[in-house]
PDB file of C-alpha atoms and ligand atoms in Angstrom:
ATOM      1  CA  UNK A 573     181.791  90.431  40.880  1.00  0.00           C
ATOM      2  CA  UNK A 574     180.134  93.391  42.525  1.00  0.00           C
ATOM      3  CA  UNK A 575     176.335  91.525  43.109  1.00  0.00           C
ATOM      4  CA  UNK A 576     175.923  88.403  44.917  1.00  0.00           C
ATOM      5  CA  UNK A 577     172.478  87.110  43.110  1.00  0.00           C
ATOM      6  CA  UNK A 578     174.188  88.407  39.283  1.00  0.00           C
ATOM      7  CA  UNK A 579     171.478  86.911  37.189  1.00  0.00           C
ATOM      8  CA  UNK A 580     170.657  86.611  33.207  1.00  0.00           C
ATOM      9  CA  UNK A 581     167.258  86.275  32.263  1.00  0.00           C
ATOM     10  CA  UNK A 582     167.568  86.632  28.365  1.00  0.00           C
ATOM     11  CA  UNK A 583     169.918  84.490  26.256  1.00  0.00           C
ATOM     12  CA  UNK A 584     169.276  82.490  22.449  1.00  0.00           C
ATOM     13  CA  UNK A 585     171.050  79.608  21.510  1.00  0.00           C
ATOM     14  CA  UNK A 586     171.460  77.425  18.688  1.00  0.00           C
ATOM     15  CA  UNK A 587     167.655  76.762  18.994  1.00  0.00           C
ATOM     16  CA  UNK A 588     167.335  80.485  17.870  1.00  0.00           C
ATOM     17  CA  UNK A 589     167.755  81.026  14.520  1.00  0.00           C
ATOM     18  CA  UNK A 590     169.813  84.279  14.919  1.00  0.00           C
ATOM     19  CA  UNK A 591     172.102  82.497  17.479  1.00  0.00           C
ATOM     20  CA  UNK A 592     175.158  79.740  17.335  1.00  0.00           C
ATOM     21  CA  UNK A 593     176.056  78.808  20.429  1.00  0.00           C
ATOM     22  CA  UNK A 594     174.929  75.713  21.913  1.00  0.00           C
ATOM     23  CA  UNK A 595     172.991  75.893  25.792  1.00  0.00           C
ATOM     24  CA  UNK A 596     176.401  74.196  27.211  1.00  0.00           C
ATOM     25  CA  UNK A 597     178.439  76.986  26.187  1.00  0.00           C
ATOM     26  CA  UNK A 598     175.897  79.494  27.393  1.00  0.00           C
ATOM     27  CA  UNK A 599     175.865  77.786  30.859  1.00  0.00           C
ATOM     28  CA  UNK A 600     179.383  77.124  31.049  1.00  0.00           C
ATOM     29  CA  UNK A 601     179.932  81.261  30.570  1.00  0.00           C
ATOM     30  CA  UNK A 602     177.616  81.780  32.763  1.00  0.00           C
ATOM     31  CA  UNK A 603     179.286  79.889  35.571  1.00  0.00           C
ATOM     32  CA  UNK A 604     182.765  81.249  34.531  1.00  0.00           C
ATOM     33  CA  UNK A 605     180.941  84.791  35.577  1.00  0.00           C
ATOM     34  CA  UNK A 606     179.816  83.378  38.905  1.00  0.00           C
ATOM     35  CA  UNK A 607     176.339  84.045  37.747  1.00  0.00           C
ATOM     36  CA  UNK A 608     173.617  82.634  40.082  1.00  0.00           C
ATOM     37  CA  UNK A 609     171.005  82.295  37.435  1.00  0.00           C
ATOM     38  CA  UNK A 610     170.755  81.954  33.928  1.00  0.00           C
ATOM     39  CA  UNK A 611     167.437  81.354  31.935  1.00  0.00           C
ATOM     40  CA  UNK A 612     167.314  80.385  28.505  1.00  0.00           C
ATOM     41  CA  UNK A 613     164.812  82.132  26.162  1.00  0.00           C
ATOM     42  CA  UNK A 614     165.216  80.888  22.947  1.00  0.00           C
ATOM     43  CA  UNK A 615     162.598  82.573  20.046  1.00  0.00           C
ATOM     44  CA  UNK A 616     159.697  81.622  19.073  1.00  0.00           C
ATOM     45  CA  UNK A 617     158.317  84.067  16.542  1.00  0.00           C
ATOM     46  CA  UNK A 618     154.524  83.671  16.496  1.00  0.00           C
ATOM     47  CA  UNK A 619     154.098  85.389  12.869  1.00  0.00           C
ATOM     48  CA  UNK A 620     156.429  82.568  11.054  1.00  0.00           C
ATOM     49  CA  UNK A 621     155.177  80.124  13.727  1.00  0.00           C
ATOM     50  CA  UNK A 622     155.107  76.857  11.021  1.00  0.00           C
ATOM     51  CA  UNK A 623     156.965  77.880   8.556  1.00  0.00           C
ATOM     52  CA  UNK A 624     160.310  78.505  10.354  1.00  0.00           C
ATOM     53  CA  UNK A 625     159.473  75.354  12.336  1.00  0.00           C
ATOM     54  CA  UNK A 626     159.619  77.263  15.651  1.00  0.00           C
ATOM     55  CA  UNK A 627     157.300  74.156  16.849  1.00  0.00           C
ATOM     56  CA  UNK A 628     160.583  72.206  16.846  1.00  0.00           C
ATOM     57  CA  UNK A 629     162.953  74.654  17.729  1.00  0.00           C
ATOM     58  CA  UNK A 630     161.085  75.619  20.823  1.00  0.00           C
ATOM     59  CA  UNK A 631     160.725  72.150  22.191  1.00  0.00           C
ATOM     60  CA  UNK A 632     164.069  71.513  21.622  1.00  0.00           C
ATOM     61  CA  UNK A 633     165.298  74.878  23.852  1.00  0.00           C
ATOM     62  CA  UNK A 634     163.157  73.516  26.328  1.00  0.00           C
ATOM     63  CA  UNK A 635     165.005  69.827  26.560  1.00  0.00           C
ATOM     64  CA  UNK A 636     168.417  71.101  26.690  1.00  0.00           C
ATOM     65  CA  UNK A 637     167.463  73.943  29.378  1.00  0.00           C
ATOM     66  CA  UNK A 638     166.198  71.211  31.402  1.00  0.00           C
ATOM     67  CA  UNK A 639     169.370  68.691  31.060  1.00  0.00           C
ATOM     68  CA  UNK A 640     171.676  71.579  31.377  1.00  0.00           C
ATOM     69  CA  UNK A 641     169.904  72.396  35.137  1.00  0.00           C
ATOM     70  CA  UNK A 642     170.857  68.705  35.583  1.00  0.00           C
ATOM     71  CA  UNK A 643     174.397  68.670  34.647  1.00  0.00           C
ATOM     72  CA  UNK A 644     174.927  72.009  36.004  1.00  0.00           C
ATOM     73  CA  UNK A 645     173.276  71.528  39.405  1.00  0.00           C
ATOM     74  CA  UNK A 646     175.164  72.848  42.657  1.00  0.00           C
ATOM     75  CA  UNK A 647     176.790  75.316  39.812  1.00  0.00           C
ATOM     76  CA  UNK A 648     174.518  77.266  38.615  1.00  0.00           C
ATOM     77  CA  UNK A 649     170.693  77.515  38.253  1.00  0.00           C
ATOM     78  CA  UNK A 650     169.410  77.030  34.757  1.00  0.00           C
ATOM     79  CA  UNK A 651     165.661  78.145  33.943  1.00  0.00           C
ATOM     80  CA  UNK A 652     163.851  76.559  30.538  1.00  0.00           C
ATOM     81  CA  UNK A 653     162.428  80.402  29.670  1.00  0.00           C
ATOM     82  CA  UNK A 654     161.056  81.580  26.121  1.00  0.00           C
ATOM     83  CA  UNK A 655     160.713  84.573  24.103  1.00  0.00           C
ATOM     84  CA  UNK A 656     157.275  84.723  22.397  1.00  0.00           C
ATOM     85  CA  UNK A 657     157.323  87.230  19.641  1.00  0.00           C
ATOM     86  CA  UNK A 658     154.060  88.496  18.219  1.00  0.00           C
ATOM     87  CA  UNK A 659     151.825  86.356  20.003  1.00  0.00           C
ATOM     88  CA  UNK A 660     148.872  88.932  18.879  1.00  0.00           C
ATOM     89  CA  UNK A 661     149.503  87.934  15.461  1.00  0.00           C
ATOM     90  CA  UNK A 662     149.152  83.962  15.903  1.00  0.00           C
ATOM     91  CA  UNK A 663     147.937  83.486  19.192  1.00  0.00           C
ATOM     92  CA  UNK A 664     147.005  79.458  18.395  1.00  0.00           C
ATOM     93  CA  UNK A 665     150.749  79.643  17.855  1.00  0.00           C
ATOM     94  CA  UNK A 666     151.519  81.260  21.097  1.00  0.00           C
ATOM     95  CA  UNK A 667     149.173  79.085  23.287  1.00  0.00           C
ATOM     96  CA  UNK A 668     150.603  75.898  21.559  1.00  0.00           C
ATOM     97  CA  UNK A 669     153.564  76.321  22.683  1.00  0.00           C
ATOM     98  CA  UNK A 670     153.229  77.370  26.241  1.00  0.00           C
ATOM     99  CA  UNK A 671     150.891  74.260  26.456  1.00  0.00           C
ATOM    100  CA  UNK A 672     153.731  72.315  24.987  1.00  0.00           C
ATOM    101  CA  UNK A 673     156.288  72.762  27.740  1.00  0.00           C
ATOM    102  CA  UNK A 674     156.533  73.659  31.305  1.00  0.00           C
ATOM    103  CA  UNK A 675     158.358  76.771  30.782  1.00  0.00           C
ATOM    104  CA  UNK A 676     159.940  78.632  34.185  1.00  0.00           C
ATOM    105  CA  UNK A 677     159.748  81.781  32.273  1.00  0.00           C
ATOM    106  CA  UNK A 678     158.219  83.605  29.316  1.00  0.00           C
ATOM    107  CA  UNK A 679     159.124  86.981  27.963  1.00  0.00           C
ATOM    108  CA  UNK A 680     156.615  88.518  25.630  1.00  0.00           C
ATOM    109  CA  UNK A 681     158.283  91.065  22.906  1.00  0.00           C
ATOM    110  CA  UNK A 682     157.248  93.215  19.923  1.00  0.00           C
ATOM    111  CA  UNK A 683     159.656  92.950  17.217  1.00  0.00           C
ATOM    112  CA  UNK A 684     157.915  93.959  14.043  1.00  0.00           C
ATOM    113  CA  UNK A 685     153.896  95.175  13.929  1.00  0.00           C
ATOM    114  CA  UNK A 686     151.161  93.434  12.114  1.00  0.00           C
ATOM    115  CA  UNK A 687     152.023  93.288   8.139  1.00  0.00           C
ATOM    116  CA  UNK A 688     155.290  95.098   8.027  1.00  0.00           C
ATOM    117  CA  UNK A 689     158.965  93.669   8.511  1.00  0.00           C
ATOM    118  CA  UNK A 690     160.790  93.597  12.019  1.00  0.00           C
ATOM    119  CA  UNK A 691     161.986  96.646  13.069  1.00  0.00           C
ATOM    120  CA  UNK A 692     165.800  95.683  12.296  1.00  0.00           C
ATOM    121  CA  UNK A 693     164.539  95.437   8.463  1.00  0.00           C
ATOM    122  CA  UNK A 694     162.488  98.280   7.965  1.00  0.00           C
ATOM    123  CA  UNK A 695     163.191 100.895   4.839  1.00  0.00           C
ATOM    124  CA  UNK A 696     163.035 103.899   7.102  1.00  0.00           C
ATOM    125  CA  UNK A 697     162.717 106.430   4.284  1.00  0.00           C
ATOM    126  CA  UNK A 698     159.205 104.410   2.981  1.00  0.00           C
ATOM    127  CA  UNK A 699     157.217 104.675   6.579  1.00  0.00           C
ATOM    128  CA  UNK A 700     155.197 107.056   8.866  1.00  0.00           C
ATOM    129  CA  UNK A 701     157.396 106.411  11.605  1.00  0.00           C
ATOM    130  CA  UNK A 702     154.853 107.992  14.635  1.00  0.00           C
ATOM    131  CA  UNK A 703     152.351 105.913  12.579  1.00  0.00           C
ATOM    132  CA  UNK A 704     154.207 102.494  13.277  1.00  0.00           C
ATOM    133  CA  UNK A 705     155.141 103.717  16.814  1.00  0.00           C
ATOM    134  CA  UNK A 706     151.641 103.988  17.548  1.00  0.00           C
ATOM    135  CA  UNK A 707     150.779 100.596  16.507  1.00  0.00           C
ATOM    136  CA  UNK A 708     153.872  98.944  18.169  1.00  0.00           C
ATOM    137  CA  UNK A 709     152.350 100.630  21.534  1.00  0.00           C
ATOM    138  CA  UNK A 710     148.830  99.379  20.320  1.00  0.00           C
ATOM    139  CA  UNK A 711     150.379  95.695  20.148  1.00  0.00           C
ATOM    140  CA  UNK A 712     152.263  95.800  23.269  1.00  0.00           C
ATOM    141  CA  UNK A 713     148.851  96.530  24.943  1.00  0.00           C
ATOM    142  CA  UNK A 714     147.152  94.202  23.521  1.00  0.00           C
ATOM    143  CA  UNK A 715     149.925  91.503  24.384  1.00  0.00           C
ATOM    144  CA  UNK A 716     149.304  92.521  27.839  1.00  0.00           C
ATOM    145  CA  UNK A 717     145.798  92.548  27.655  1.00  0.00           C
ATOM    146  CA  UNK A 718     146.220  88.752  26.529  1.00  0.00           C
ATOM    147  CA  UNK A 719     148.644  88.035  29.513  1.00  0.00           C
ATOM    148  CA  UNK A 720     150.118  84.812  29.065  1.00  0.00           C
ATOM    149  CA  UNK A 721     153.436  85.803  30.015  1.00  0.00           C
ATOM    150  CA  UNK A 722     155.999  87.029  32.757  1.00  0.00           C
ATOM    151  CA  UNK A 723     158.090  89.881  32.002  1.00  0.00           C
ATOM    152  CA  UNK A 724     157.637  92.233  28.983  1.00  0.00           C
ATOM    153  CA  UNK A 725     160.693  92.164  26.645  1.00  0.00           C
ATOM    154  CA  UNK A 726     162.551  94.952  25.593  1.00  0.00           C
ATOM    155  CA  UNK A 727     160.084  97.859  25.854  1.00  0.00           C
ATOM    156  CA  UNK A 728     161.614 100.865  23.356  1.00  0.00           C
ATOM    157  CA  UNK A 729     162.958  98.026  20.651  1.00  0.00           C
ATOM    158  CA  UNK A 730     161.911 100.075  17.754  1.00  0.00           C
ATOM    159  CA  UNK A 731     164.464 102.944  19.109  1.00  0.00           C
ATOM    160  CA  UNK A 732     167.583  99.961  18.838  1.00  0.00           C
ATOM    161  CA  UNK A 733     167.058 100.715  14.974  1.00  0.00           C
ATOM    162  CA  UNK A 734     165.317 104.248  14.710  1.00  0.00           C
ATOM    163  CA  UNK A 735     167.897 106.331  16.967  1.00  0.00           C
ATOM    164  CA  UNK A 736     170.716 103.447  17.216  1.00  0.00           C
ATOM    165  CA  UNK A 737     171.486 102.076  13.707  1.00  0.00           C
ATOM    166  CA  UNK A 738     169.991 104.571  11.290  1.00  0.00           C
ATOM    167  CA  UNK A 739     170.328 108.140  13.664  1.00  0.00           C
ATOM    168  CA  UNK A 740     167.094 109.365  13.062  1.00  0.00           C
ATOM    169  CA  UNK A 741     165.474 111.546  15.921  1.00  0.00           C
ATOM    170  CA  UNK A 742     161.892 110.449  17.735  1.00  0.00           C
ATOM    171  CA  UNK A 743     159.616 113.085  19.067  1.00  0.00           C
ATOM    172  CA  UNK A 744     159.645 111.135  22.617  1.00  0.00           C
ATOM    173  CA  UNK A 745     157.504 112.816  24.268  1.00  0.00           C
ATOM    174  CA  UNK A 746     154.776 112.325  21.936  1.00  0.00           C
ATOM    175  CA  UNK A 747     154.928 108.547  23.658  1.00  0.00           C
ATOM    176  CA  UNK A 748     155.213 109.441  26.963  1.00  0.00           C
ATOM    177  CA  UNK A 749     151.332 108.421  27.856  1.00  0.00           C
ATOM    178  CA  UNK A 750     151.686 105.541  25.602  1.00  0.00           C
ATOM    179  CA  UNK A 751     154.186 104.697  27.661  1.00  0.00           C
ATOM    180  CA  UNK A 752     152.747 105.144  30.945  1.00  0.00           C
ATOM    181  CA  UNK A 753     149.974 103.212  29.692  1.00  0.00           C
ATOM    182  CA  UNK A 754     152.314 100.256  29.226  1.00  0.00           C
ATOM    183  CA  UNK A 755     153.478 100.506  32.674  1.00  0.00           C
ATOM    184  CA  UNK A 756     150.329 101.092  34.454  1.00  0.00           C
ATOM    185  CA  UNK A 757     148.820  97.968  32.411  1.00  0.00           C
ATOM    186  CA  UNK A 758     151.687  95.597  33.487  1.00  0.00           C
ATOM    187  CA  UNK A 759     151.491  96.830  37.371  1.00  0.00           C
ATOM    188  CA  UNK A 760     147.939  96.295  37.176  1.00  0.00           C
ATOM    189  CA  UNK A 761     148.700  92.560  35.285  1.00  0.00           C
ATOM    190  CA  UNK A 762     151.248  91.855  38.067  1.00  0.00           C
ATOM    191  CA  UNK A 763     153.833  91.518  34.966  1.00  0.00           C
ATOM    192  CA  UNK A 764     157.365  92.176  35.356  1.00  0.00           C
ATOM    193  CA  UNK A 765     159.593  95.058  33.026  1.00  0.00           C
ATOM    194  CA  UNK A 766     162.291  93.680  31.575  1.00  0.00           C
ATOM    195  CA  UNK A 767     165.736  95.630  31.788  1.00  0.00           C
ATOM    196  CA  UNK A 768     167.195  94.840  28.222  1.00  0.00           C
ATOM    197  CA  UNK A 769     170.961  95.227  28.472  1.00  0.00           C
ATOM    198  CA  UNK A 770     171.768  94.505  24.901  1.00  0.00           C
ATOM    199  CA  UNK A 771     171.474  98.385  23.821  1.00  0.00           C
ATOM    200  CA  UNK A 772     174.649  98.830  26.294  1.00  0.00           C
ATOM    201  CA  UNK A 773     176.578  97.210  23.772  1.00  0.00           C
ATOM    202  CA  UNK A 774     175.033  98.539  20.452  1.00  0.00           C
ATOM    203  CA  UNK A 775     174.872 101.910  19.039  1.00  0.00           C
ATOM    204  CA  UNK A 776     171.944 102.456  21.148  1.00  0.00           C
ATOM    205  CA  UNK A 777     173.965 103.059  24.115  1.00  0.00           C
ATOM    206  CA  UNK A 778     171.326 102.738  26.969  1.00  0.00           C
ATOM    207  CA  UNK A 779     169.265  99.736  28.077  1.00  0.00           C
ATOM    208  CA  UNK A 780     165.852  99.108  26.764  1.00  0.00           C
ATOM    209  CA  UNK A 781     163.713 100.941  28.520  1.00  0.00           C
ATOM    210  CA  UNK A 782     166.046 103.752  29.525  1.00  0.00           C
ATOM    211  CA  UNK A 783     166.684 104.978  33.288  1.00  0.00           C
ATOM    212  CA  UNK A 784     163.796 107.569  32.591  1.00  0.00           C
ATOM    213  CA  UNK A 785     161.443 104.941  32.075  1.00  0.00           C
ATOM    214  CA  UNK A 786     162.263 102.366  34.794  1.00  0.00           C
ATOM    215  CA  UNK A 787     162.172 105.492  37.578  1.00  0.00           C
ATOM    216  CA  UNK A 788     158.905 106.023  36.176  1.00  0.00           C
ATOM    217  CA  UNK A 789     158.093 102.576  36.169  1.00  0.00           C
ATOM    218  CA  UNK A 790     158.557 102.568  40.234  1.00  0.00           C
ATOM    219  CA  UNK A 791     157.260 105.636  40.535  1.00  0.00           C
ATOM    220  CA  UNK A 792     153.972 104.039  39.646  1.00  0.00           C
ATOM    221  CA  UNK A 793     154.468 101.081  41.718  1.00  0.00           C
ATOM    222  CA  UNK A 794     155.916  98.749  39.667  1.00  0.00           C
ATOM    223  CA  UNK A 795     158.118  96.441  41.431  1.00  0.00           C
ATOM    224  CA  UNK A 796     158.670  93.628  39.232  1.00  0.00           C
ATOM    225  CA  UNK A 797     161.806  93.821  37.426  1.00  0.00           C
ATOM    226  CA  UNK A 798     163.939  90.952  35.187  1.00  0.00           C
ATOM    227  CA  UNK A 799     167.134  91.850  33.727  1.00  0.00           C
ATOM    228  CA  UNK A 800     168.646  90.442  30.539  1.00  0.00           C
ATOM    229  CA  UNK A 801     171.447  90.691  27.905  1.00  0.00           C
ATOM    230  CA  UNK A 802     169.774  89.442  25.456  1.00  0.00           C
ATOM    231  CA  UNK A 803     172.807  87.343  24.494  1.00  0.00           C
ATOM    232  CA  UNK A 804     173.205  85.566  20.759  1.00  0.00           C
ATOM    233  CA  UNK A 805     176.754  84.290  21.569  1.00  0.00           C
ATOM    234  CA  UNK A 806     178.285  82.811  24.769  1.00  0.00           C
ATOM    235  CA  UNK A 807     180.928  85.792  25.020  1.00  0.00           C
ATOM    236  CA  UNK A 808     178.148  88.660  25.747  1.00  0.00           C
ATOM    237  CA  UNK A 809     175.986  86.005  28.585  1.00  0.00           C
ATOM    238  CA  UNK A 810     175.833  88.370  31.217  1.00  0.00           C
ATOM    239  CA  UNK A 811     177.070  91.618  29.295  1.00  0.00           C
ATOM    240  CA  UNK A 812     175.679  94.615  30.791  1.00  0.00           C
ATOM    241  CA  UNK A 813     173.667  92.786  33.489  1.00  0.00           C
ATOM    242  CA  UNK A 814     175.824  94.599  36.897  1.00  0.00           C
ATOM    243  CA  UNK A 815     175.242  98.176  34.848  1.00  0.00           C
ATOM    244  CA  UNK A 816     171.425  97.328  34.315  1.00  0.00           C
ATOM    245  CA  UNK A 817     171.334  96.417  38.202  1.00  0.00           C
ATOM    246  CA  UNK A 818     173.552  99.704  38.914  1.00  0.00           C
ATOM    247  CA  UNK A 819     170.500 101.493  37.139  1.00  0.00           C
ATOM    248  CA  UNK A 820     167.949  99.798  39.181  1.00  0.00           C
ATOM    249  CA  UNK A 821     169.555 100.405  42.073  1.00  0.00           C
ATOM    250  CA  UNK A 822     169.710 104.414  40.941  1.00  0.00           C
ATOM    251  CA  UNK A 823     165.789 104.487  40.088  1.00  0.00           C
ATOM    252  CA  UNK A 824     165.063 102.975  43.559  1.00  0.00           C
ATOM    253  CA  UNK A 825     164.324  99.352  43.502  1.00  0.00           C
ATOM    254  CA  UNK A 826     165.761  97.195  46.280  1.00  0.00           C
ATOM    255  CA  UNK A 827     165.109  93.567  44.524  1.00  0.00           C
ATOM    256  CA  UNK A 828     165.079  92.454  40.973  1.00  0.00           C
ATOM    257  CA  UNK A 829     163.026  89.043  39.869  1.00  0.00           C
ATOM    258  CA  UNK A 830     163.880  85.696  38.547  1.00  0.00           C
ATOM    259  CA  UNK A 831     161.286  83.047  37.524  1.00  0.00           C
ATOM    260  CA  UNK A 832     160.926  79.235  38.264  1.00  0.00           C
ATOM    261  CA  UNK A 833     157.056  77.801  37.144  1.00  0.00           C
ATOM    262  CA  UNK A 834     156.057  81.332  36.228  1.00  0.00           C
ATOM    263  CA  UNK A 835     156.618  82.495  39.962  1.00  0.00           C
ATOM    264  CA  UNK A 836     158.640  85.635  40.835  1.00  0.00           C
ATOM    265  CA  UNK A 837     161.410  85.097  43.339  1.00  0.00           C
ATOM    266  CA  UNK A 838     163.025  88.672  44.641  1.00  0.00           C
ATOM    267  CA  UNK A 839     166.668  88.979  44.658  1.00  0.00           C
ATOM    268  CA  UNK A 840     168.301  91.722  46.743  1.00  0.00           C
ATOM    269  CA  UNK A 841     170.063  93.968  44.452  1.00  0.00           C
ATOM    270  CA  UNK A 842     173.449  93.917  46.882  1.00  0.00           C
TER     271      UNK A 842
HETATM  272 ZN1   ZN B1242     163.376  90.272  20.921  1.00  0.00          ZN
HETATM  273 ZN1   ZN B1243     165.853  88.086  22.699  1.00  0.00          ZN
END
């Protein structure tokens, strides 16, 4: 292992509908890899909060993370987090979850724009791609203005499916200004930007966001970054996190962050 404080701030357990491995297995995996901190961030998809019983699964996830933190004491720091999906589509749900549990860390994410399916399921023959992407950035901006989170998860998530899975082309320059707007808003509100390494394991072949955006964030004055594998099974815990740190170093960052009680702790990239 190349890095002293290798940590993973984005993993899913069987408390997420699209993941199957229990918290203990995820933690054991992290221990084997010699990780410093593992932050559990199960899904809370606000737009289907009650229908899909996220009010229950998120509480369970919180409880499991706290138990694991006690069990793994001395071997691994286990933090309790949550991935708040589409908070703007049901603010009541987002606030309820954040009030119900004393989380260490909240990721905010946008998996679908209001009234449309997840980018994972969209029919790309049927939509005006650029319009939908503009709406994606609008919703991210609204989320930052709302502000009840610590780090923005996987900025450029739609690229994973549009470019990675479907092999379509996006005119990236059309969105440079929107990306800048997001980065500046994060910096102004003291929120972190996540380097999501799942794209390295997938067809996209790069992190979300990519190196160019990380460099831009740094250039604009961004200092808070979290790194997460977005593992949905034990074998992916820590996946790509070393590459993520190497990328950050190349982009000029000397530290990354992990969170406890919503407070950033800076860890050296060394
Ligand atoms: Zn996500
Ligand atoms: Zn996730």
